[in-house]
Amino acid sequence: MPLPLEEQVALILKGNPGEKPEFWEAVLRKLVTLLPRTDRDALACISGQFAVAARDPSWREVIGKSGLLSFLLDTVPVYYDGVFQGSHPLNKQALRVIANACVDNDENRKVVVASGKLTNMLKMFLSEDHLLPFAVITMLNVCVDYSSAQLQVSNAALSKVLIDLISGERLRACEAHLTQIMTVLELLTNHESEFKICYPRTPAALLTLAINKENRLSSPLDREIFLSICTSALSYLVNRGLQMFFIQNKHFRLLQEAFLQSYIRFETAGEDVEEETKQQLKQVQHGFVTLFADITDVEGFGDVYGIDSEEVGTLVGWLELEKFPQLQNAACLALGNLGRSDESTKKLLPRVGEGMVKILGRSVPGKVRQGERPSLQLTHAALGFAKNLAIPAANKPVLGEMLLKSGILAGLWEGFGNSQPSMMFAAVSLGRLLLVGCRENVRLVCKPVSIASDEKDENGLASAESSSQGGTATYRTNLDLLYRSATGSPNEDPTKLEAARAVVSAVCRVLSQDPGVLGSSGELEEFYKTHSDIIAGSFTTMLTQAKWPSVKSDAITVLALMASQHPEGSNMALKVVEDTAAEEGVLKALVKAATGDDEMVGKFLGTGDNRVEELEEEKQGKNDEEKETKEVSELVQGLGLEPQQANAQAQKQPERMVKVDRENALVLIAMLLGMFKDQMSPARRRLVEAVLERGGELVVKDREGTSQV
């Protein structure tokens, strides 16, 4: 008499399929033909046996290849007379087999997905409290590392089923399996289609659960579950559409509260926790920071949350929380996004200035102990925030007092140098913005640094009154410090270019338009004399780079202003043009701007017989140099040239900028010829005259509308 089927299965499962997988596969395939499809009670017992066996990786492969997995998928959910029998044990045991068989086994996952039974089965089983845990585990095991399963589950809108579970009356039924549910939801966000299928309220529902706002949980969340919920919420909130819904429905407070709780309730400092847990917490907190930067950049955020709103007030308060640097980081990024208009930044500055300055003050190398300094990430965020605040003209003098006169920016320039390129660029860029159009700040950075060793400020930092190094002054002014700290890198270094723009586009422009900024003309002359090297170097950097035409145009404009406004500026402009270190490059840039010709400089100032012969040919019939100079000067004067300053619209029109650059270059060259012709060599004077003549003809054509640019 044959053994009962349950006993036969027990004997089979004592085997070792790892040794002879083909044999055991054949055995199970035969067994499947004997299984009683109609005796569901017997099937439940047998399935329970295979559920235990499927914990062994060697049995998983055999269970899939033998057809047993497909057989069980066909037997559940259990129905009698068309009615779902959720309480029948076969449902549970079959789920256990499927869940265990799919652990680390893509072939079995493929079988489950190909059956087309997965999603309907899960929907049925998730509706039953006693089956819910097994359905969740099955869904997770099938979806992990298997994109096809994730997509199938997503397309079936199972995320809505899960969100209904955690936000509805059945929360207690799934409370023990929240980590697994959150992992499934996170996996679904690997597919762009999920963001269109899910509830728009999904992130808010998750964050509401994370902070336990409604006290619906039977016990407080532990760290692991909290982090899994936050990770899932952050995964959904990467989507712009969900971000907009989140903001429009005023859920931003939930995000702030969850981020705050990650510190107040779950910070691991001083606790004996595993390193993996610490890293997971840091990763989640970093994800929050990134999201704060993204979500506050959503169009319309400022309309929903005005500068005076409670949520913005919370961000302002975070700036002062030194113990929670990621909160400070998020605040800098978010508030920086809010400060996108002059009106908003002017309203923000009185509220945030002190907190922002404290962060930057503690970032100065040597200011505080190494472990107490803000991270580079926070420092960079604070610098970016300060740059936004520095754009409105009304804010510049206030920030100048906070950051320039205090020596904080000088300390950052000197401390970062070339060791932290991204930090240095941000610090130099902030300095440039503070100087643009602000005579008070220009005066601060151009004021001589004292050489007295006892004239340090209370922090020992460089300021307008003291040495940046606390002893004999290494730098003549803080402008000198800015430039020299930023220019130790190759010419193409963006930090060097930014420093050059600070010197030229900010300081030299202000001094040209308002020479009284530094006091008397003697003080201006002394400044130009002591800073001629960095001024000439800055113009050279801007004029000889080819990447940014607008930067080159700005340098030409400022040179023209300097040459035409006052004698001190004219002398400085001549030094720039005659700077022996980069004479040819600067001259070529100016001559090309005036005439469009790349080769005139070499033709007139080169060496060899060809140059002499060419000069003689060009001078034939014009032996009287004074007469020629007079004729050229009359031509230029007749054009009525004045320094041109292009507006933002003109800067977007390349053809228009060519004409602006031409006129500015001609203004500069004409002024230099008129004032310094006796100091010029014959070859240089002939070059200048030829440039003015050719450039003047082009201007005439421009004005007639016949110039082909």
XYZ file of C-alpha atoms in Angstrom:
709
model
C 0.000 0.000 0.000
C 1.556 3.356 -1.025
C 2.408 5.938 1.597
C 0.108 8.918 1.998
C 1.150 11.826 -0.215
C 2.207 13.963 2.755
C 4.603 11.236 3.901
C 5.988 10.833 0.383
C 6.706 14.563 0.284
C 8.418 14.349 3.664
C 10.703 11.579 2.385
C 11.463 13.528 -0.811
C 12.372 16.607 1.133
C 15.010 14.676 3.077
C 17.033 14.534 -0.131
C 19.768 16.909 -1.201
C 18.959 18.531 -4.548
C 22.313 20.289 -4.482
C 24.019 16.993 -5.400
C 21.709 15.755 -8.176
C 19.426 18.637 -9.162
C 18.216 16.987 -12.385
C 17.098 13.863 -10.467
C 15.176 15.804 -7.836
C 13.655 18.016 -10.498
C 12.288 14.900 -12.200
C 10.989 13.589 -8.881
C 9.093 16.787 -8.179
C 7.803 16.973 -11.727
C 6.281 13.497 -11.222
C 4.927 14.565 -7.858
C 3.144 17.548 -9.388
C 1.132 15.176 -11.596
C -0.049 13.360 -8.474
C -1.074 16.399 -6.465
C -4.830 16.499 -5.810
C -6.041 19.761 -7.333
C -9.440 19.447 -5.712
C -8.240 18.447 -2.235
C -7.220 21.877 -1.071
C -6.738 20.788 2.521
C -4.161 18.210 1.449
C -2.522 20.771 -0.811
C -2.283 23.159 2.126
C -0.345 20.562 4.147
C 1.981 19.735 1.259
C 2.520 23.415 0.494
C 3.509 24.006 4.101
C 6.201 21.348 3.724
C 7.548 22.929 0.560
C 7.430 26.398 2.124
C 9.933 25.208 4.722
C 12.059 23.464 2.078
C 12.160 26.637 -0.045
C 14.243 28.319 2.633
C 17.083 26.196 1.239
C 18.507 27.760 -1.958
C 19.078 24.322 -3.522
C 15.361 23.458 -3.252
C 14.256 26.820 -4.692
C 15.676 26.039 -8.114
C 14.076 22.587 -8.184
C 10.701 23.955 -7.044
C 10.713 26.393 -9.956
C 11.978 24.103 -12.709
C 9.732 21.187 -11.747
C 6.542 23.176 -12.354
C 5.514 23.092 -8.679
C 5.655 26.893 -8.419
C 3.414 27.319 -11.466
C 1.023 24.664 -10.081
C 0.580 26.560 -6.794
C 0.085 29.863 -8.605
C -2.881 28.234 -10.354
C -4.479 27.030 -7.089
C -4.755 30.361 -5.254
C -6.652 32.411 -4.295
C -9.032 29.710 -3.066
C -12.648 30.029 -4.180
C -15.730 27.940 -3.346
C -18.779 28.502 -5.518
C -17.259 31.699 -6.829
C -16.669 33.153 -3.367
C -13.160 33.982 -2.171
C -12.237 31.841 0.835
C -9.650 34.023 2.511
C -9.447 31.876 5.608
C -8.482 28.676 3.798
C -4.933 27.628 4.838
C -3.862 26.927 1.256
C -3.770 30.676 0.592
C -1.249 31.210 3.349
C 0.907 28.156 2.582
C 1.037 28.839 -1.148
C 2.119 32.417 -0.397
C 4.879 31.079 1.812
C 6.169 28.845 -0.987
C 6.101 31.682 -3.523
C 7.787 34.127 -1.151
C 10.578 31.757 -0.112
C 11.139 30.385 -3.617
C 11.749 33.894 -4.984
C 14.472 34.883 -2.511
C 17.579 35.637 -4.625
C 16.153 33.606 -7.511
C 15.372 35.521 -10.699
C 14.221 32.398 -12.551
C 11.415 31.849 -10.064
C 10.555 35.549 -10.122
C 10.291 35.236 -13.872
C 7.844 32.339 -13.463
C 5.691 34.361 -11.081
C 5.633 37.444 -13.317
C 4.965 35.405 -16.479
C 1.973 33.714 -14.845
C 0.076 37.005 -14.834
C -1.409 35.993 -11.460
C 0.800 38.083 -9.151
C -1.030 41.397 -8.866
C -4.603 40.083 -8.620
C -3.459 37.545 -6.057
C -1.752 40.237 -3.996
C -4.798 42.518 -4.089
C -6.987 39.712 -2.766
C -4.576 38.670 -0.029
C -3.805 42.233 1.091
C -7.492 42.633 1.860
C -7.295 39.943 4.582
C -5.565 40.886 7.829
C -4.261 37.380 8.540
C -2.847 37.043 4.993
C -1.498 40.579 4.759
C 1.955 39.826 6.291
C 2.556 36.961 3.837
C 1.335 39.007 0.885
C 3.703 41.848 1.787
C 6.685 39.504 2.113
C 5.774 37.824 -1.208
C 5.508 41.166 -2.968
C 8.871 42.260 -1.581
C 10.716 39.040 -2.443
C 9.411 39.017 -5.997
C 10.191 42.700 -6.591
C 13.668 43.003 -5.081
C 16.230 43.376 -7.863
C 13.638 42.384 -10.459
C 12.454 45.276 -12.602
C 9.691 43.389 -14.466
C 7.962 42.518 -11.202
C 8.244 46.095 -9.959
C 6.698 47.421 -13.139
C 3.863 44.890 -12.989
C 3.089 45.778 -9.387
C 3.270 49.501 -10.161
C 1.002 49.256 -13.205
C -1.561 47.425 -11.085
C -1.662 50.484 -8.776
C -0.700 48.403 -5.765
C 1.011 51.460 -4.262
C -2.501 52.877 -3.784
C -3.507 49.725 -1.935
C -0.489 50.067 0.345
C -1.079 53.783 0.976
C -4.712 53.061 1.824
C -3.476 50.480 4.305
C -1.088 52.752 6.184
C -3.364 55.787 6.143
C -6.599 53.987 6.937
C -8.155 51.948 9.728
C -6.075 48.844 8.983
C -2.752 50.432 9.947
C -2.440 48.216 13.025
C -2.732 45.109 10.837
C 0.365 46.051 8.848
C 2.284 47.925 11.550
C 4.735 45.072 12.082
C 5.580 45.053 8.376
C 6.024 48.755 7.683
C 9.691 48.351 6.783
C 8.857 45.812 4.060
C 5.992 47.954 2.723
C 8.284 50.973 2.531
C 10.916 48.985 0.679
C 8.339 47.906 -1.901
C 7.174 51.496 -2.397
C 10.742 52.680 -2.817
C 11.342 49.979 -5.443
C 8.296 51.102 -7.403
C 9.760 54.598 -7.758
C 12.460 53.097 -9.970
C 9.868 53.447 -12.730
C 8.784 56.846 -14.014
C 5.280 55.553 -14.642
C 4.759 55.061 -10.908
C 4.640 58.806 -10.343
C 1.631 59.068 -12.660
C -0.133 56.031 -11.193
C 0.312 56.621 -7.459
C -1.844 58.867 -5.309
C -0.521 62.452 -5.474
C -0.925 62.465 -1.690
C 1.501 59.552 -1.281
C 4.467 61.602 0.083
C 2.243 63.445 2.542
C 0.697 60.178 3.750
C 4.136 58.704 4.328
C 5.506 61.715 6.184
C 2.355 61.925 8.303
C 3.018 58.342 9.339
C 6.717 59.026 9.955
C 6.044 61.795 12.454
C 3.038 59.896 13.875
C 1.126 63.142 13.698
C -2.222 61.567 14.521
C -0.938 59.087 17.159
C -2.340 56.174 15.218
C 0.516 53.785 15.912
C 0.392 51.383 18.836
C 3.936 52.360 19.852
C 6.507 54.955 18.805
C 8.438 54.136 15.654
C 11.929 52.814 16.079
C 14.827 54.262 14.117
C 14.822 51.599 11.394
C 11.137 51.983 10.557
C 11.292 55.769 10.698
C 14.208 55.821 8.265
C 12.488 53.391 5.895
C 9.346 55.562 5.796
C 11.382 58.720 5.180
C 13.404 57.013 2.458
C 10.209 56.005 0.681
C 8.732 59.502 0.981
C 11.925 61.075 -0.378
C 11.893 58.639 -3.290
C 8.438 59.865 -4.336
C 9.298 63.498 -3.812
C 12.017 63.488 -6.453
C 9.194 63.878 -8.963
C 8.399 67.477 -9.926
C 4.696 66.871 -10.309
C 4.403 65.362 -6.844
C 6.508 68.218 -5.472
C 4.069 70.747 -6.910
C 1.068 68.915 -5.437
C 2.889 68.690 -2.109
C 3.502 72.449 -2.047
C 0.103 73.498 -3.357
C -1.583 71.461 -0.626
C 0.638 73.018 2.041
C 2.421 69.871 3.199
C 5.848 71.515 3.586
C 5.456 71.525 7.373
C 5.423 67.703 7.305
C 8.797 67.694 5.571
C 10.258 70.075 8.119
C 8.918 68.064 11.059
C 10.215 64.745 9.725
C 13.662 66.197 9.091
C 13.746 67.724 12.555
C 12.737 64.426 14.152
C 15.609 62.675 12.406
C 17.836 64.723 14.719
C 15.806 65.146 17.873
C 14.557 61.552 18.153
C 16.960 59.460 16.168
C 20.404 61.086 16.131
C 23.038 58.396 16.830
C 25.749 60.604 18.330
C 26.949 59.125 21.605
C 24.897 55.956 21.131
C 26.220 52.460 20.712
C 24.647 51.683 17.352
C 25.928 49.842 14.324
C 27.922 51.776 11.768
C 25.451 50.749 9.065
C 22.631 52.425 10.988
C 24.661 55.589 11.407
C 25.372 55.696 7.693
C 21.718 55.097 6.856
C 20.694 58.021 9.055
C 23.287 60.283 7.425
C 22.099 59.205 4.002
C 18.471 60.010 4.835
C 19.419 63.380 6.313
C 21.440 64.175 3.210
C 18.396 63.203 1.119
C 16.305 65.689 3.096
C 18.849 68.456 2.414
C 18.789 67.757 -1.313
C 14.996 67.743 -1.323
C 14.763 71.058 0.532
C 16.906 72.596 -2.200
C 14.764 71.057 -4.953
C 11.307 71.616 -3.551
C 11.837 75.255 -2.597
C 12.881 75.801 -6.208
C 9.448 74.683 -7.439
C 7.633 77.407 -9.327
C 5.110 79.056 -7.053
C 6.701 77.945 -3.774
C 7.150 81.558 -2.700
C 3.502 82.285 -3.498
C 2.331 79.564 -1.117
C 4.937 80.200 1.566
C 5.687 83.903 1.811
C 8.680 85.394 3.599
C 6.511 86.004 6.672
C 5.044 82.481 6.814
C 5.537 80.166 9.773
C 7.369 77.639 7.600
C 9.912 80.224 6.463
C 10.277 81.297 10.082
C 11.207 77.722 10.925
C 13.927 77.763 8.265
C 15.281 81.034 9.659
C 15.444 79.463 13.121
C 17.408 76.493 11.784
C 20.281 78.808 10.793
C 21.153 79.140 14.489
C 21.189 75.393 15.273
C 24.924 74.668 15.320
C 24.345 71.188 16.742
C 22.319 70.222 13.677
C 24.458 71.243 10.678
C 22.274 69.535 8.086
C 19.315 71.633 9.259
C 21.484 74.711 8.763
C 22.474 73.418 5.354
C 18.861 72.864 4.315
C 17.937 76.325 5.607
C 20.687 78.009 3.569
C 19.647 76.218 0.388
C 15.922 76.762 0.880
C 16.184 80.391 1.941
C 18.597 81.012 -0.906
C 15.902 79.828 -3.315
C 13.373 82.119 -1.664
C 15.769 85.036 -2.109
C 15.416 85.222 -5.870
C 14.030 88.752 -6.070
C 15.296 92.054 -4.720
C 12.145 92.480 -2.667
C 12.425 89.089 -0.949
C 16.149 89.351 -0.246
C 15.769 92.807 1.252
C 13.100 91.449 3.582
C 15.167 88.380 4.423
C 18.477 90.025 5.271
C 17.519 91.516 8.666
C 16.180 88.104 9.751
C 18.915 85.834 8.445
C 22.052 87.961 8.342
C 23.310 87.131 11.814
C 22.810 83.387 11.481
C 24.415 83.256 8.049
C 27.406 85.334 9.167
C 27.964 83.060 12.180
C 28.222 80.040 9.894
C 30.746 81.790 7.646
C 32.674 83.166 10.597
C 33.117 79.672 12.028
C 34.179 78.440 8.581
C 37.333 80.564 8.541
C 40.348 78.238 8.880
C 41.880 78.707 12.324
C 38.831 80.457 13.739
C 37.579 77.451 15.731
C 38.887 73.965 16.426
C 38.845 71.651 13.423
C 36.019 69.465 14.768
C 33.830 72.504 15.416
C 34.128 74.018 11.957
C 31.114 73.696 9.650
C 31.417 71.114 6.914
C 32.515 72.275 3.485
C 29.013 71.452 2.277
C 27.460 73.827 4.816
C 30.045 76.520 4.135
C 29.341 76.305 0.415
C 25.589 76.529 1.023
C 26.057 79.581 3.264
C 28.239 81.271 0.640
C 25.610 80.583 -2.013
C 22.903 82.028 0.233
C 25.018 85.107 0.914
C 25.543 85.583 -2.845
C 21.771 85.759 -3.370
C 21.471 88.251 -0.540
C 24.279 90.360 -2.058
C 22.523 91.059 -5.346
C 20.186 93.952 -4.318
C 22.038 97.260 -4.092
C 20.446 98.052 -0.736
C 21.883 94.890 0.842
C 25.484 95.380 -0.272
C 26.630 97.936 2.344
C 24.979 95.954 5.159
C 26.675 92.734 4.102
C 29.899 94.658 3.581
C 29.911 95.582 7.249
C 29.190 91.954 8.207
C 31.612 90.197 5.889
C 34.227 92.649 4.611
C 34.847 94.991 7.496
C 34.719 92.112 9.977
C 37.435 90.295 8.027
C 35.395 87.124 7.551
C 35.673 87.102 3.773
C 39.353 88.009 3.931
C 39.877 85.042 6.233
C 38.070 82.741 3.818
C 40.069 84.000 0.823
C 43.348 83.481 2.601
C 42.333 80.236 4.264
C 40.945 78.475 1.210
C 43.481 79.710 -1.332
C 44.014 76.969 -3.887
C 43.385 74.133 -1.433
C 39.589 74.222 -1.856
C 38.821 75.393 -5.417
C 35.031 75.242 -5.186
C 35.012 77.038 -1.831
C 37.453 79.646 -3.079
C 35.397 80.309 -6.195
C 32.242 80.796 -4.114
C 34.034 83.123 -1.663
C 35.598 85.202 -4.453
C 32.289 85.341 -6.302
C 30.589 86.617 -3.155
C 33.267 89.281 -2.826
C 32.723 90.375 -6.418
C 28.961 90.674 -5.929
C 29.458 92.784 -2.807
C 31.718 95.159 -4.751
C 29.611 95.617 -7.885
C 28.222 99.150 -7.848
C 28.884 99.658 -4.119
C 31.244 102.507 -3.303
C 31.196 101.719 0.444
C 32.447 98.178 -0.097
C 34.983 99.261 -2.717
C 36.369 101.692 -0.159
C 36.661 98.866 2.379
C 38.633 96.495 0.154
C 40.863 99.276 -1.215
C 41.802 100.654 2.193
C 45.452 99.915 3.029
C 46.071 97.107 5.477
C 47.967 98.175 8.558
C 51.427 96.682 9.007
C 51.258 96.830 12.793
C 51.357 93.377 14.363
C 49.076 94.350 17.229
C 46.272 95.686 15.050
C 44.386 92.447 14.558
C 40.642 92.358 15.033
C 39.148 90.348 17.882
C 39.271 87.198 15.756
C 42.822 87.706 14.535
C 41.578 88.019 10.964
C 42.531 90.396 8.180
C 40.306 93.430 7.948
C 40.432 96.869 6.462
C 42.401 97.928 9.512
C 44.635 94.915 10.099
C 46.939 92.394 8.531
C 45.422 89.178 7.263
C 48.171 87.248 8.974
C 48.464 89.210 12.181
C 52.045 90.346 11.619
C 53.755 92.340 8.917
C 51.149 92.868 6.246
C 51.560 90.366 3.429
C 48.854 92.074 1.389
C 48.498 95.775 0.728
C 44.699 95.733 0.795
C 41.988 93.135 1.013
C 41.497 93.540 -2.744
C 45.137 92.538 -3.122
C 44.464 89.564 -0.845
C 41.425 88.516 -2.888
C 43.333 88.612 -6.162
C 46.555 86.955 -5.013
C 44.769 84.216 -3.082
C 42.782 83.311 -6.177
C 45.444 83.506 -8.872
C 47.860 80.731 -8.062
C 46.222 78.464 -10.616
C 46.454 78.311 -14.420
C 44.970 81.103 -16.486
C 41.847 79.153 -17.371
C 40.968 78.645 -13.724
C 37.450 80.091 -13.251
C 38.429 81.384 -9.799
C 41.188 83.503 -11.322
C 38.737 84.903 -13.854
C 36.225 85.650 -11.097
C 38.914 87.490 -9.127
C 39.824 89.468 -12.236
C 36.184 90.447 -12.665
C 36.112 91.624 -9.055
C 39.097 93.885 -9.699
C 37.987 95.168 -13.120
C 34.206 94.955 -13.421
C 33.558 95.931 -9.827
C 36.377 98.030 -8.359
C 37.849 99.705 -11.463
C 34.396 100.474 -12.813
C 33.332 102.164 -9.553
C 36.599 104.135 -9.359
C 36.191 105.274 -12.975
C 32.664 106.497 -12.411
C 33.303 107.926 -8.928
C 36.995 108.736 -8.426
C 36.261 110.324 -5.058
C 35.495 106.956 -3.460
C 39.019 106.697 -2.067
C 39.265 110.368 -1.138
C 41.609 112.711 -2.990
C 43.058 112.252 -6.446
C 46.396 111.619 -4.761
C 44.966 108.628 -2.919
C 43.472 107.292 -6.145
C 46.807 107.727 -7.904
C 48.574 105.925 -5.067
C 46.071 103.072 -5.239
C 46.619 102.642 -8.963
C 50.380 102.807 -8.447
C 50.482 100.156 -5.726
C 47.939 97.902 -7.445
C 49.015 98.319 -11.063
C 50.267 94.742 -11.212
C 46.979 93.121 -10.147
C 44.914 95.562 -12.228
C 46.978 94.876 -15.340
C 46.880 91.150 -14.599
C 43.114 91.234 -14.212
C 42.558 93.045 -17.503
C 44.922 90.631 -19.207
C 43.013 87.623 -17.840
C 39.694 88.989 -19.047
C 40.885 90.204 -22.451
C 42.871 87.126 -23.423
C 40.311 84.469 -22.498
C 38.063 83.292 -25.309
C 35.291 81.420 -23.513
C 33.154 84.344 -22.359
C 32.747 87.167 -24.910
C 30.717 89.217 -22.414
C 33.636 89.189 -19.961
C 36.007 90.459 -22.646
C 33.476 93.153 -23.591
C 33.230 94.266 -19.980
C 37.001 94.673 -19.746
C 37.062 96.814 -22.905
C 34.229 98.961 -21.552
C 35.940 99.562 -18.210
C 39.252 100.393 -19.897
C 37.454 102.944 -22.063
C 35.822 104.475 -18.993
C 39.140 104.636 -17.151
C 40.858 106.338 -20.092
C 38.122 108.912 -20.600
C 37.046 109.920 -17.101
C 40.126 111.254 -15.267
C 43.947 111.452 -15.610
C 44.648 108.792 -12.966
C 42.500 106.328 -14.865
C 44.121 107.236 -18.179
C 47.569 106.563 -16.791
C 46.405 103.219 -15.446
C 44.827 102.318 -18.766
C 48.137 103.022 -20.527
C 49.942 100.739 -18.070
C 47.451 97.975 -18.844
C 47.961 98.302 -22.580
C 51.740 98.488 -22.211
C 52.025 95.740 -19.597
C 55.114 93.910 -20.825
C 53.959 90.598 -19.331
C 51.011 90.337 -21.704
C 51.428 93.248 -24.094
C 50.829 91.346 -27.277
C 47.744 89.500 -25.971
C 46.072 92.657 -24.668
C 46.887 94.667 -27.770
C 45.661 91.910 -30.051
C 42.364 91.746 -28.176
C 41.861 95.520 -28.384
C 42.932 95.788 -32.016
C 40.698 92.907 -33.024
C 37.776 94.486 -31.179
C 38.368 97.780 -33.016
C 39.072 96.437 -36.489
C 38.228 92.733 -36.599
C 41.837 92.107 -37.759
C 43.927 89.524 -35.894
C 47.193 90.355 -37.618
C 47.669 94.104 -37.338
C 49.737 93.910 -34.157
C 52.232 91.489 -35.632
C 52.357 93.498 -38.825
C 53.312 96.730 -37.078
C 55.202 95.517 -34.020
C 56.828 92.337 -35.308
C 60.468 92.003 -36.333
C 62.285 91.511 -39.616
C 62.539 93.075 -43.086
C 58.990 92.261 -44.064
C 57.636 94.452 -41.294
C 59.821 97.389 -42.356
C 58.863 97.011 -46.003
C 55.206 96.821 -45.166
C 55.494 99.929 -43.007
C 57.239 101.813 -45.772
C 54.556 100.823 -48.243
C 51.810 101.955 -45.912
C 53.619 105.222 -45.186
C 54.232 106.069 -48.844
C 52.716 109.450 -49.564
C 52.261 110.174 -45.832
C 55.652 111.370 -44.702
C 54.332 113.939 -42.317
C 53.431 111.896 -39.202
C 52.005 114.881 -37.374
C 49.658 115.545 -40.270
C 48.502 111.957 -40.278
C 47.905 111.929 -36.540
C 45.845 115.072 -36.878
C 43.788 113.585 -39.685
C 43.082 110.426 -37.720
C 42.175 112.397 -34.608
C 39.768 114.554 -36.603
C 38.183 111.425 -38.050
C 37.590 109.936 -34.596
C 36.388 113.226 -33.119
C 33.972 113.580 -35.988
C 32.374 110.297 -35.010
C 31.579 111.627 -31.511
C 32.598 108.384 -29.851
C 31.803 107.892 -26.155
C 32.213 104.827 -23.906
C 29.262 102.509 -24.505
C 27.749 100.372 -21.748
C 25.642 97.552 -23.142
C 22.432 96.667 -21.350
C 21.333 93.096 -20.686
C 19.342 92.915 -23.919
C 22.276 94.078 -26.030
C 24.571 91.505 -24.409
C 22.366 88.779 -25.860
C 22.902 90.111 -29.389
C 26.382 89.194 -30.676
C 26.236 91.607 -33.631
C 25.295 94.468 -31.344
C 28.142 93.631 -28.947
C 30.689 93.647 -31.802
C 29.727 97.267 -32.490
C 29.804 98.220 -28.788
C 33.233 96.633 -28.374
C 34.507 98.428 -31.491
C 33.442 101.860 -30.272
C 34.806 101.285 -26.777
C 38.135 100.048 -28.101
C 38.363 103.092 -30.364
C 37.545 105.447 -27.474
C 40.336 103.873 -25.451
C 42.893 103.927 -28.254
C 42.016 107.497 -29.256
C 42.377 108.720 -25.677
C 45.744 107.031 -25.303
C 46.967 108.497 -28.593
C 45.815 111.955 -27.659
C 47.405 111.918 -24.220
C 50.502 109.776 -24.659
C 51.539 109.961 -28.332
C 54.898 111.492 -27.386
C 55.629 108.481 -25.183
C 54.871 105.984 -27.950
C 57.439 104.436 -30.220
C 56.991 105.231 -33.932
C 55.853 101.681 -34.644
C 53.290 101.723 -31.861
C 51.974 105.106 -32.909
C 51.602 103.948 -36.489
C 49.728 100.893 -35.242
C 47.370 103.056 -33.178
C 46.768 105.411 -36.096
C 46.047 102.522 -38.450
C 43.640 100.985 -35.939
C 41.783 104.266 -35.490
C 41.578 104.816 -39.227
C 40.294 101.351 -40.030
C 38.042 101.168 -36.986
C 36.621 104.593 -37.697
C 35.692 103.527 -41.219
C 33.897 100.503 -39.809
C 31.968 102.666 -37.348
C 30.833 104.871 -40.224
C 29.615 101.799 -42.074
C 27.923 100.515 -38.939
C 26.011 103.734 -38.594
C 25.050 103.695 -42.235
C 23.771 100.175 -41.796
C 26.123 98.766 -44.433
C 28.621 97.009 -42.197
C 28.857 93.290 -42.724
C 29.630 91.971 -39.233
